[in-house]
Tab-separated table of C-alpha atoms and ligand atoms in Angstrom:
chain	number	residue	atom	x	y	z
A	78	MET	CA	-0.146	-0.711	0.255
A	79	ALA	CA	1.604	2.972	-1.628
A	80	SER	CA	0.864	6.054	0.953
A	81	THR	CA	-1.600	8.626	-0.091
A	82	THR	CA	-1.490	12.952	0.963
A	83	GLU	CA	-4.930	11.918	2.577
A	84	ASP	CA	-2.430	9.549	4.883
A	85	PHE	CA	-0.904	12.856	5.736
A	86	ALA	CA	-2.128	15.099	8.778
A	87	ASP	CA	-2.885	18.417	7.307
A	88	SER	CA	0.731	19.771	6.220
A	89	GLY	CA	1.581	22.031	3.393
A	90	ARG	CA	6.031	19.758	4.476
A	91	HIS	CA	4.125	17.313	2.343
A	92	ALA	CA	5.399	18.475	-1.131
A	93	GLU	CA	8.441	19.926	-0.206
A	94	ALA	CA	9.163	17.074	1.310
A	95	GLU	CA	8.493	15.251	-2.394
A	96	ALA	CA	10.460	17.211	-4.110
A	97	ILE	CA	13.715	16.840	-1.749
A	98	LEU	CA	14.536	13.475	-2.811
A	99	ARG	CA	12.979	13.858	-6.001
A	100	GLY	CA	16.242	16.677	-6.047
A	101	ASN	CA	18.395	15.140	-4.565
A	102	ASP	CA	17.654	11.491	-6.544
A	103	MET	CA	21.080	11.253	-8.721
A	104	GLY	CA	18.873	7.771	-10.909
A	105	GLY	CA	18.942	5.204	-8.191
A	106	TYR	CA	20.863	6.464	-5.502
A	107	SER	CA	20.441	9.492	-3.451
A	108	VAL	CA	22.899	11.898	-1.919
A	109	PRO	CA	21.889	12.845	1.419
A	110	SER	CA	22.724	16.819	0.988
A	111	GLU	CA	23.610	19.395	-2.006
A	112	GLY	CA	26.948	19.905	-1.710
A	113	LEU	CA	27.680	18.868	1.363
A	114	TYR	CA	27.111	15.359	1.292
A	115	PRO	CA	27.586	14.315	-2.564
A	116	PHE	CA	26.805	10.857	-2.671
A	117	GLN	CA	25.412	7.779	-1.433
A	118	TRP	CA	25.432	7.378	2.472
A	119	ASN	CA	25.267	3.745	3.419
A	120	TRP	CA	22.377	4.034	6.599
A	121	ASP	CA	21.123	7.139	5.138
A	122	SER	CA	19.907	5.334	1.906
A	123	ALA	CA	18.382	2.760	4.561
A	124	PHE	CA	16.176	5.379	5.343
A	125	ALA	CA	15.885	6.714	1.790
A	126	ALA	CA	14.050	4.254	0.534
A	127	LEU	CA	11.809	4.223	2.935
A	128	GLY	CA	10.879	8.230	1.534
A	129	TYR	CA	10.882	6.646	-2.214
A	130	ARG	CA	8.674	4.820	-1.328
A	131	VAL	CA	5.617	6.900	-0.688
A	132	LEU	CA	6.477	8.497	-4.658
A	133	ASP	CA	7.151	5.351	-5.918
A	134	GLU	CA	7.757	1.804	-4.490
A	135	ASP	CA	10.616	0.816	-7.613
A	136	ARG	CA	12.835	3.564	-6.402
A	137	ALA	CA	12.586	2.795	-3.503
A	138	TRP	CA	14.249	-0.939	-3.653
A	139	ALA	CA	16.310	0.788	-6.516
A	140	GLU	CA	18.237	2.682	-3.924
A	141	LEU	CA	19.019	-0.403	-1.845
A	142	GLU	CA	19.221	-2.289	-4.525
A	143	THR	CA	22.029	0.099	-5.354
A	144	LEU	CA	24.487	0.073	-2.086
A	145	LEU	CA	24.319	-3.873	-2.082
A	146	GLY	CA	26.498	-3.776	-5.449
A	147	ALA	CA	29.009	-1.884	-4.188
A	148	GLN	CA	29.400	-4.686	-1.384
A	149	TRP	CA	34.142	-5.739	-1.051
A	150	GLU	CA	33.956	-9.071	-1.397
A	151	ASP	CA	33.849	-10.534	1.941
A	152	GLY	CA	30.383	-8.990	2.303
A	153	MET	CA	31.390	-5.406	3.933
A	154	VAL	CA	28.868	-2.674	2.537
A	155	PRO	CA	31.007	0.526	2.514
A	156	HIS	CA	29.717	3.867	4.515
A	157	VAL	CA	30.178	5.710	1.273
A	158	VAL	CA	29.489	4.830	-2.317
A	159	PHE	CA	31.806	7.609	-4.807
A	160	HIS	CA	30.101	6.942	-7.877
A	161	LYS	CA	30.500	10.646	-9.431
A	162	GLU	CA	33.728	12.927	-8.728
A	163	ASP	CA	33.004	15.746	-6.846
A	164	PRO	CA	35.680	17.868	-5.393
A	165	ARG	CA	32.522	20.403	-3.253
A	166	TYR	CA	34.010	16.644	-0.889
A	167	PHE	CA	36.552	15.695	1.534
A	168	PRO	CA	37.654	12.899	2.011
A	169	GLY	CA	37.898	12.244	-1.256
A	170	PRO	CA	38.415	8.624	-2.918
A	171	ASP	CA	41.767	9.251	-3.196
A	172	ARG	CA	42.357	9.491	0.658
A	173	TRP	CA	40.336	6.427	1.081
A	174	GLY	CA	42.741	4.728	-1.012
A	175	VAL	CA	40.195	1.847	-2.241
A	176	ASP	CA	40.950	0.414	-5.661
A	177	ARG	CA	37.781	-0.289	-6.327
A	178	CYS	CA	34.856	0.075	-8.801
A	179	PRO	CA	33.079	2.044	-7.963
A	180	ARG	CA	35.314	3.635	-5.164
A	181	THR	CA	34.656	3.890	-1.517
A	182	THR	CA	35.717	3.963	1.428
A	183	GLY	CA	37.143	1.907	3.656
A	184	ILE	CA	34.622	1.476	6.294
A	185	SER	CA	30.723	0.635	7.390
A	186	GLN	CA	28.460	2.863	8.589
A	187	PRO	CA	25.310	1.512	11.276
A	188	PRO	CA	23.163	-1.491	9.457
A	189	VAL	CA	19.325	-0.570	8.894
A	190	LEU	CA	19.497	-1.943	6.154
A	191	ALA	CA	17.518	-5.398	6.479
A	192	THR	CA	15.299	-3.148	8.540
A	193	ALA	CA	13.524	-1.106	6.343
A	194	MET	CA	13.594	-3.957	3.611
A	195	ARG	CA	10.942	-5.528	6.061
A	196	ARG	CA	9.455	-3.052	6.634
A	197	LEU	CA	9.082	-1.948	2.353
A	198	LEU	CA	7.661	-5.464	1.955
A	199	GLU	CA	5.197	-5.015	4.695
A	200	LEU	CA	3.980	-2.207	3.231
A	201	SER	CA	4.589	-2.919	-0.897
A	202	SER	CA	1.285	-2.902	-2.550
A	203	ASP	CA	2.405	-5.958	-5.288
A	204	ARG	CA	3.783	-8.186	-1.816
A	205	ASP	CA	5.227	-10.918	-5.159
A	206	LYS	CA	7.083	-8.418	-7.056
A	207	ALA	CA	8.307	-6.939	-4.345
A	208	ALA	CA	9.480	-10.615	-2.441
A	209	LEU	CA	11.591	-11.475	-5.757
A	210	ARG	CA	13.093	-8.662	-4.879
A	211	VAL	CA	13.720	-8.841	-0.899
A	212	ARG	CA	15.141	-13.032	-2.175
A	213	ALA	CA	17.589	-11.769	-4.412
A	214	MET	CA	19.378	-9.045	-2.325
A	215	LEU	CA	18.939	-11.215	0.638
A	216	PRO	CA	22.288	-13.070	0.457
A	217	LYS	CA	23.782	-10.209	0.417
A	218	VAL	CA	22.547	-9.043	3.497
A	219	ALA	CA	23.553	-11.998	5.500
A	220	THR	CA	26.490	-11.799	4.104
A	221	TRP	CA	27.132	-7.891	5.464
A	222	HIS	CA	25.921	-9.263	8.277
A	223	GLY	CA	28.676	-12.137	8.806
A	224	TRP	CA	31.158	-9.199	7.617
A	225	PHE	CA	30.016	-7.931	11.420
A	226	LEU	CA	30.464	-10.489	13.322
A	227	ASP	CA	34.000	-11.875	11.707
A	228	ALA	CA	35.185	-9.033	11.264
A	229	ARG	CA	33.526	-6.154	14.272
A	230	VAL	CA	32.821	-7.801	17.112
A	231	ASP	CA	34.875	-8.628	19.748
A	232	PRO	CA	34.831	-11.975	20.705
A	233	GLU	CA	35.328	-11.877	24.331
A	234	THR	CA	32.152	-8.602	24.848
A	235	GLY	CA	30.591	-9.258	21.576
A	236	CYS	CA	29.337	-5.945	20.732
A	237	VAL	CA	30.091	-4.530	17.525
A	238	ALA	CA	33.370	-2.265	17.832
A	239	VAL	CA	33.820	0.506	15.210
A	240	ILE	CA	37.761	1.320	13.920
A	241	HIS	CA	36.351	5.570	12.824
A	242	PRO	CA	33.557	7.297	14.915
A	243	TRP	CA	32.200	7.926	10.690
A	244	GLU	CA	31.683	3.956	10.662
A	245	ALA	CA	28.654	4.273	14.092
A	246	GLY	CA	27.108	7.141	12.108
A	247	ARG	CA	28.286	10.033	14.957
A	248	ASP	CA	30.619	11.218	14.471
A	249	ASN	CA	32.061	13.500	16.365
A	250	SER	CA	29.975	12.122	19.116
A	251	PRO	CA	32.099	13.229	22.559
A	252	GLU	CA	31.880	9.035	23.673
A	253	TRP	CA	34.723	9.454	21.272
A	254	ASP	CA	35.788	11.430	22.855
A	255	GLY	CA	38.158	9.526	25.290
A	256	PRO	CA	39.550	7.197	22.663
A	257	LEU	CA	40.522	9.669	20.471
A	258	SER	CA	42.800	11.565	23.048
A	259	ARG	CA	44.682	9.496	22.370
A	260	ILE	CA	45.521	9.533	18.398
A	261	ASP	CA	48.209	10.289	17.650
A	262	THR	CA	48.571	13.325	14.326
A	263	ALA	CA	51.752	13.666	14.119
A	264	GLY	CA	52.250	11.939	10.718
A	265	VAL	CA	48.435	13.971	9.739
A	266	GLU	CA	49.180	14.123	5.331
A	267	PRO	CA	47.919	17.534	5.292
A	268	TYR	CA	44.845	18.474	3.953
A	269	GLU	CA	41.932	21.324	3.863
A	270	ARG	CA	38.300	20.557	5.068
A	271	ARG	CA	35.261	21.223	2.904
A	272	ASP	CA	32.130	21.294	4.997
A	273	LEU	CA	33.620	23.910	6.294
A	274	GLU	CA	32.343	26.038	3.321
A	275	HIS	CA	28.124	24.562	3.911
A	276	VAL	CA	27.331	24.707	6.366
A	277	ASP	CA	28.669	27.167	10.167
A	278	ALA	CA	31.412	25.363	12.170
A	279	ALA	CA	29.678	26.086	15.220
A	280	MET	CA	27.625	23.133	14.114
A	281	ARG	CA	30.287	21.167	13.305
A	282	PRO	CA	32.682	18.656	14.237
A	283	LYS	CA	36.125	21.093	16.139
A	284	ALA	CA	39.420	21.198	13.927
A	285	ALA	CA	41.219	18.848	16.815
A	286	ASP	CA	39.189	15.652	15.653
A	287	TYR	CA	39.032	16.708	12.065
A	288	ASP	CA	42.850	15.268	12.455
A	289	ARG	CA	42.464	12.476	14.510
A	290	TYR	CA	39.199	11.302	11.471
A	291	MET	CA	41.881	11.863	9.090
A	292	ALA	CA	44.633	10.063	11.776
A	293	LEU	CA	43.072	6.777	11.430
A	294	VAL	CA	42.035	6.780	7.762
A	295	GLN	CA	45.981	6.732	7.192
A	296	PHE	CA	45.902	3.905	9.398
A	297	GLY	CA	43.210	2.035	7.424
A	298	ARG	CA	44.474	2.862	4.166
A	299	ASP	CA	47.930	2.193	5.083
A	300	ARG	CA	47.220	-1.459	5.986
A	301	GLY	CA	44.453	-1.486	3.006
A	302	TRP	CA	41.964	-1.590	5.232
A	303	ASP	CA	42.591	-5.326	6.747
A	304	ASP	CA	40.202	-6.090	8.755
A	305	ARG	CA	42.034	-8.943	10.934
A	306	GLN	CA	44.986	-6.155	11.192
A	307	LEU	CA	42.940	-3.215	11.650
A	308	ALA	CA	41.128	-5.599	15.002
A	309	ALA	CA	44.714	-5.869	16.105
A	310	GLU	CA	46.310	-2.510	15.620
A	311	ALA	CA	44.124	0.020	15.133
A	312	PRO	CA	44.863	2.313	17.759
A	313	PHE	CA	41.021	3.342	17.774
A	314	ARG	CA	38.880	0.233	19.070
A	315	VAL	CA	35.167	1.507	20.464
A	316	GLY	CA	32.698	-0.635	21.449
A	317	ASP	CA	29.314	0.780	20.103
A	318	VAL	CA	25.150	1.585	21.230
A	319	GLY	CA	24.059	2.380	18.115
A	320	MET	CA	25.889	-0.729	15.815
A	321	THR	CA	25.188	-3.416	18.705
A	322	ALA	CA	21.211	-1.787	18.894
A	323	ILE	CA	21.055	-1.965	14.919
A	324	LEU	CA	22.862	-4.718	13.626
A	325	LEU	CA	21.166	-7.144	16.573
A	326	ARG	CA	17.378	-5.822	14.698
A	327	ALA	CA	18.035	-6.001	11.687
A	328	ASN	CA	19.144	-9.943	12.741
A	329	ARG	CA	15.656	-10.529	14.170
A	330	ASP	CA	14.373	-8.684	11.134
A	331	LEU	CA	16.881	-10.533	8.391
A	332	VAL	CA	15.512	-13.798	10.419
A	333	ALA	CA	12.161	-13.004	9.925
A	334	LEU	CA	12.325	-11.935	6.167
A	335	ALA	CA	14.538	-15.381	5.915
A	336	GLU	CA	11.742	-17.142	7.310
A	337	GLN	CA	8.733	-15.650	5.632
A	338	LEU	CA	10.581	-16.452	2.104
A	339	GLY	CA	11.271	-19.896	2.832
A	340	LEU	CA	15.413	-19.599	3.214
A	341	THR	CA	15.600	-21.900	6.486
A	342	ASP	CA	19.339	-22.828	6.732
A	343	LEU	CA	19.706	-18.376	6.001
A	344	ALA	CA	17.039	-18.065	8.461
A	345	SER	CA	19.072	-20.102	11.333
A	346	ARG	CA	22.879	-18.212	10.461
A	347	ALA	CA	21.356	-14.905	10.880
A	348	ALA	CA	19.529	-16.179	14.484
A	349	GLY	CA	22.477	-17.885	15.053
A	350	TRP	CA	24.486	-14.582	15.299
A	351	ILE	CA	21.410	-12.831	17.989
A	352	PRO	CA	22.592	-14.941	21.501
A	353	THR	CA	26.090	-13.191	20.845
A	354	LEU	CA	25.028	-8.858	19.737
A	355	GLU	CA	21.978	-9.438	23.165
A	356	ARG	CA	25.583	-10.395	24.843
A	357	GLY	CA	27.485	-7.187	23.547
A	358	MET	CA	24.374	-4.978	24.594
A	359	ALA	CA	24.417	-6.607	28.268
A	360	ALA	CA	28.534	-6.460	28.132
A	361	LEU	CA	27.677	-2.497	26.900
A	362	TRP	CA	25.122	-1.538	29.324
A	363	ASN	CA	27.038	0.898	32.291
A	364	ASP	CA	25.877	0.200	35.916
A	365	ARG	CA	26.716	3.717	36.735
A	366	ILE	CA	25.469	5.844	34.590
A	367	GLY	CA	21.946	3.247	34.519
A	368	ALA	CA	22.776	3.171	30.350
A	369	TYR	CA	24.245	1.596	28.028
A	370	THR	CA	27.477	3.055	27.074
A	371	ALA	CA	31.204	2.610	24.744
A	372	LEU	CA	33.126	0.535	25.688
A	373	ASP	CA	36.685	1.636	25.015
A	374	LEU	CA	38.354	-2.201	23.904
A	375	ARG	CA	41.578	-0.777	23.988
A	376	SER	CA	41.885	1.345	27.579
A	377	GLY	CA	38.955	-0.138	28.783
A	378	GLU	CA	37.053	3.228	29.997
A	379	ARG	CA	33.009	3.211	29.613
A	380	GLY	CA	31.526	6.616	27.648
A	381	GLY	CA	30.953	8.792	30.283
A	382	GLY	CA	27.048	9.949	29.879
A	383	VAL	CA	24.148	8.892	28.359
A	384	THR	CA	23.450	9.440	24.052
A	385	SER	CA	20.010	8.952	22.339
A	386	VAL	CA	21.204	5.928	21.496
A	387	SER	CA	21.120	4.764	24.541
A	388	PHE	CA	17.713	4.314	23.896
A	389	LEU	CA	18.052	1.891	21.365
A	390	GLY	CA	18.116	-0.829	23.923
A	391	PHE	CA	14.114	-1.168	23.827
A	392	TYR	CA	14.514	-1.642	19.208
A	393	ALA	CA	16.967	-3.954	19.832
A	394	GLY	CA	15.150	-5.887	22.595
A	395	VAL	CA	17.375	-6.139	25.642
A	396	ALA	CA	16.648	-2.977	27.637
A	397	THR	CA	13.857	-4.888	29.525
A	398	GLY	CA	13.785	-5.158	33.536
A	399	GLU	CA	15.315	-2.704	35.716
A	400	GLN	CA	17.707	-1.836	32.775
A	401	GLY	CA	14.437	-0.559	30.510
A	402	ARG	CA	13.550	1.209	34.032
A	403	LYS	CA	16.088	3.490	34.047
A	404	LEU	CA	16.614	4.108	30.841
A	405	ILE	CA	11.877	5.688	31.248
A	406	ASP	CA	14.160	8.023	34.398
A	407	HIS	CA	16.718	9.157	31.488
A	408	LEU	CA	14.696	9.983	29.012
A	409	GLU	CA	11.952	12.184	31.290
A	410	ARG	CA	15.190	14.386	32.762
A	411	PHE	CA	16.167	14.563	29.094
A	412	ALA	CA	12.434	15.578	29.174
A	413	ASP	CA	12.604	18.091	31.341
A	414	ARG	CA	16.009	20.554	29.714
A	415	CYS	CA	14.684	20.149	26.267
A	416	ARG	CA	11.638	20.859	25.003
A	417	TYR	CA	11.938	18.253	22.171
A	418	LEU	CA	13.521	15.158	22.891
A	419	ILE	CA	15.663	12.679	22.056
A	420	PRO	CA	19.091	14.945	22.534
A	421	SER	CA	21.950	13.130	21.030
A	422	TYR	CA	23.636	13.852	24.256
A	423	ASP	CA	22.971	14.128	27.394
A	424	PRO	CA	21.908	17.552	28.374
A	425	ASP	CA	23.220	17.534	32.417
A	426	HIS	CA	26.386	17.036	31.001
A	427	PRO	CA	29.391	18.986	30.815
A	428	ALA	CA	29.862	18.459	26.868
A	429	PHE	CA	26.522	18.978	25.768
A	430	ASP	CA	26.180	21.150	23.119
A	431	PRO	CA	23.090	22.173	21.814
A	432	ARG	CA	23.803	22.895	18.175
A	433	ARG	CA	27.342	21.640	17.315
A	434	TYR	CA	26.131	17.880	15.663
A	435	TRP	CA	25.951	14.361	17.441
A	436	CYS	CA	27.564	16.318	21.140
A	437	GLY	CA	23.270	17.514	21.666
A	438	PRO	CA	21.910	17.897	18.608
A	439	ALA	CA	18.407	15.580	17.705
A	440	TRP	CA	18.175	13.659	14.906
A	441	ILE	CA	14.576	12.356	13.474
A	442	VAL	CA	15.978	9.155	11.594
A	443	ILE	CA	17.522	7.451	15.546
A	444	ASN	CA	13.705	9.201	16.680
A	445	ARG	CA	12.626	7.553	14.439
A	446	LEU	CA	14.497	4.007	15.400
A	447	VAL	CA	14.004	4.781	19.036
A	448	ALA	CA	10.664	5.355	18.941
A	449	LEU	CA	9.552	2.080	17.043
A	450	GLY	CA	11.266	0.777	19.634
A	451	LEU	CA	9.521	2.099	21.727
A	452	ALA	CA	5.739	1.629	21.203
A	453	GLU	CA	6.396	-2.071	20.698
A	454	THR	CA	7.555	-2.644	24.611
A	455	GLY	CA	5.228	-0.542	25.752
A	456	HIS	CA	5.860	2.601	26.378
A	457	ASP	CA	3.765	4.061	23.785
A	458	GLY	CA	2.993	7.813	25.172
A	459	TRP	CA	7.064	8.135	25.005
A	460	SER	CA	7.167	6.445	21.309
A	461	ASP	CA	3.376	9.553	20.784
A	462	ARG	CA	6.463	12.487	22.702
A	463	ILE	CA	8.965	11.730	20.391
A	464	HIS	CA	5.817	11.470	17.073
A	465	SER	CA	4.886	14.633	17.762
A	466	ASP	CA	8.099	16.963	18.137
A	467	SER	CA	9.342	14.914	15.256
A	468	ARG	CA	7.286	15.569	13.115
A	469	ALA	CA	6.909	19.830	14.908
A	470	LEU	CA	11.441	19.699	14.566
A	471	ILE	CA	10.647	19.679	10.843
A	472	GLU	CA	7.194	21.583	10.407
A	473	ASN	CA	7.595	25.301	12.068
A	474	ASN	CA	11.786	24.424	10.601
A	475	GLY	CA	11.707	23.122	7.754
A	476	PHE	CA	13.982	19.076	6.568
A	477	TYR	CA	17.036	20.461	7.951
A	478	GLU	CA	19.661	17.549	9.041
A	479	TYR	CA	19.561	18.073	12.549
A	480	PHE	CA	17.878	20.706	14.731
A	481	ASP	CA	18.465	22.025	18.801
A	482	PRO	CA	16.521	20.248	20.781
A	483	VAL	CA	16.624	23.194	22.600
A	484	ASP	CA	15.220	25.734	21.033
A	485	GLY	CA	13.997	23.969	17.989
A	486	ALA	CA	16.193	25.743	15.843
A	487	GLY	CA	17.671	23.685	12.368
A	488	CYS	CA	20.687	23.366	12.123
A	489	GLY	CA	23.905	21.375	9.645
A	490	GLY	CA	22.626	20.981	5.613
A	491	PRO	CA	19.300	21.580	4.028
A	492	LYS	CA	16.888	19.856	2.310
A	493	PHE	CA	18.160	16.934	3.347
A	494	THR	CA	17.163	12.999	1.972
A	495	TRP	CA	17.491	11.040	5.197
A	496	THR	CA	14.713	14.236	7.372
A	497	ALA	CA	12.297	14.277	4.268
A	498	ALA	CA	12.150	10.687	3.680
A	499	MET	CA	11.158	10.368	8.066
A	500	TRP	CA	8.129	12.815	7.552
A	501	LEU	CA	6.813	10.929	4.562
A	502	ASP	CA	7.948	7.473	5.894
A	503	TRP	CA	6.894	8.258	9.696
A	504	ALA	CA	6.768	11.940	11.262
A	505	ALA	CA	3.575	13.005	9.259
A	506	MET	CA	1.954	10.380	9.054
A	507	ALA	CA	-1.599	10.052	11.997
A	508	GLY	CA	0.045	6.816	13.123
A	509	LYS	CA	3.951	4.520	13.895
B	117	LIG	C1	27.193	12.749	8.444
B	117	LIG	C2	26.844	12.264	9.800
B	117	LIG	C3	26.514	10.446	9.552
B	117	LIG	C4	26.237	11.181	8.026
B	117	LIG	C5	26.345	11.277	6.918
B	117	LIG	C6	25.379	11.252	5.520
B	117	LIG	O1	28.147	12.221	8.026
B	117	LIG	O2	27.510	11.997	10.826
B	117	LIG	O3	25.554	9.843	9.979
B	117	LIG	O4	25.413	9.534	7.097
B	117	LIG	O5	26.432	12.671	7.375
B	117	LIG	O6	23.599	12.117	6.120
């Protein structure tokens, strides 16, 4: 069932969202935002597909198929696919040094893909036709998940470790400050940032952080992005709540899809990964804070504050009992401090910065996942609150990359694909 305009509550933003998706459509894939991000980004595409569904289901599937077309032989699906050269973005393909066609970065991003596919299939107008596409994609998705288990899951704890903050998708979360502080930037080759030509510097990562990001890109490139070496030696190896929760959920969705299509071997392979990741989430529980936080696998240090992805414990199906109650207490505290949920970092923490990227702003895509998990676990009131806050943020301010959770101001890039997509798929809809 493709949605129609009548399904949307009365709002002038619908046509604008459609125009953004059409404008950012490069033919088979979308860019997150003209100029600022002129290539295909991995998890952006999963969210984008949900928006394209409302306009054109074929186009939605194509977004995901194009992404999988850039999969590496070992199963990794890269964080950025450089379909065409574009000098407006740094670091481009040469810095990553990946000699493939299409050119890509050397790291991955949160695997929202299987979860998006399940929703697309559920809502498809022609189920048989959609099921054929899912059938063709599922083995590739399973290989990607398997790659995470081999290359990124820490065998001891079971959590997913990222080797670069960009792999987590939350580029400058204060969670990375401790682990990044140990990165040696002495050998960083000269470079020129391009992001500051598009967005106010106060809303972007600081210069010292950027040097560390580049040091990590060079480290991986100089080792040919060899996962075994990176797991053993990468100076940054941090257990990430977002990745672990999203992969755990994606595996549950992969199992469900495979079962629906009668792919029993694939279903049991994916089911076998779930206990490891559940163990991983348990290992990321931080008793001192009473929430899931990052775990630096090099130093053993835990993150110092609650983040918006801490609440993905519900989405991952693990935040039950006392842990669930503690998370709801934090959410209540966040709501007291910020008019709009969910700030990406604890508003009571000194590192909270309401307009700087992942240090405080609210991101509609995270809101969407957290709200879904809350609705599924009986916390309808909180799910509705996040839904209505997300809707108000967009309605009052437009389709920005992220929003100030205190006053709602739109921040970062404008006309953003995933914000427009989440409007069409969720925020503007009356239901969940
Ligand atoms: C930023 C975000 C990342 C996103 C990308 C494209 O790097 O931190 O999560 O995928 O922009 O929108």
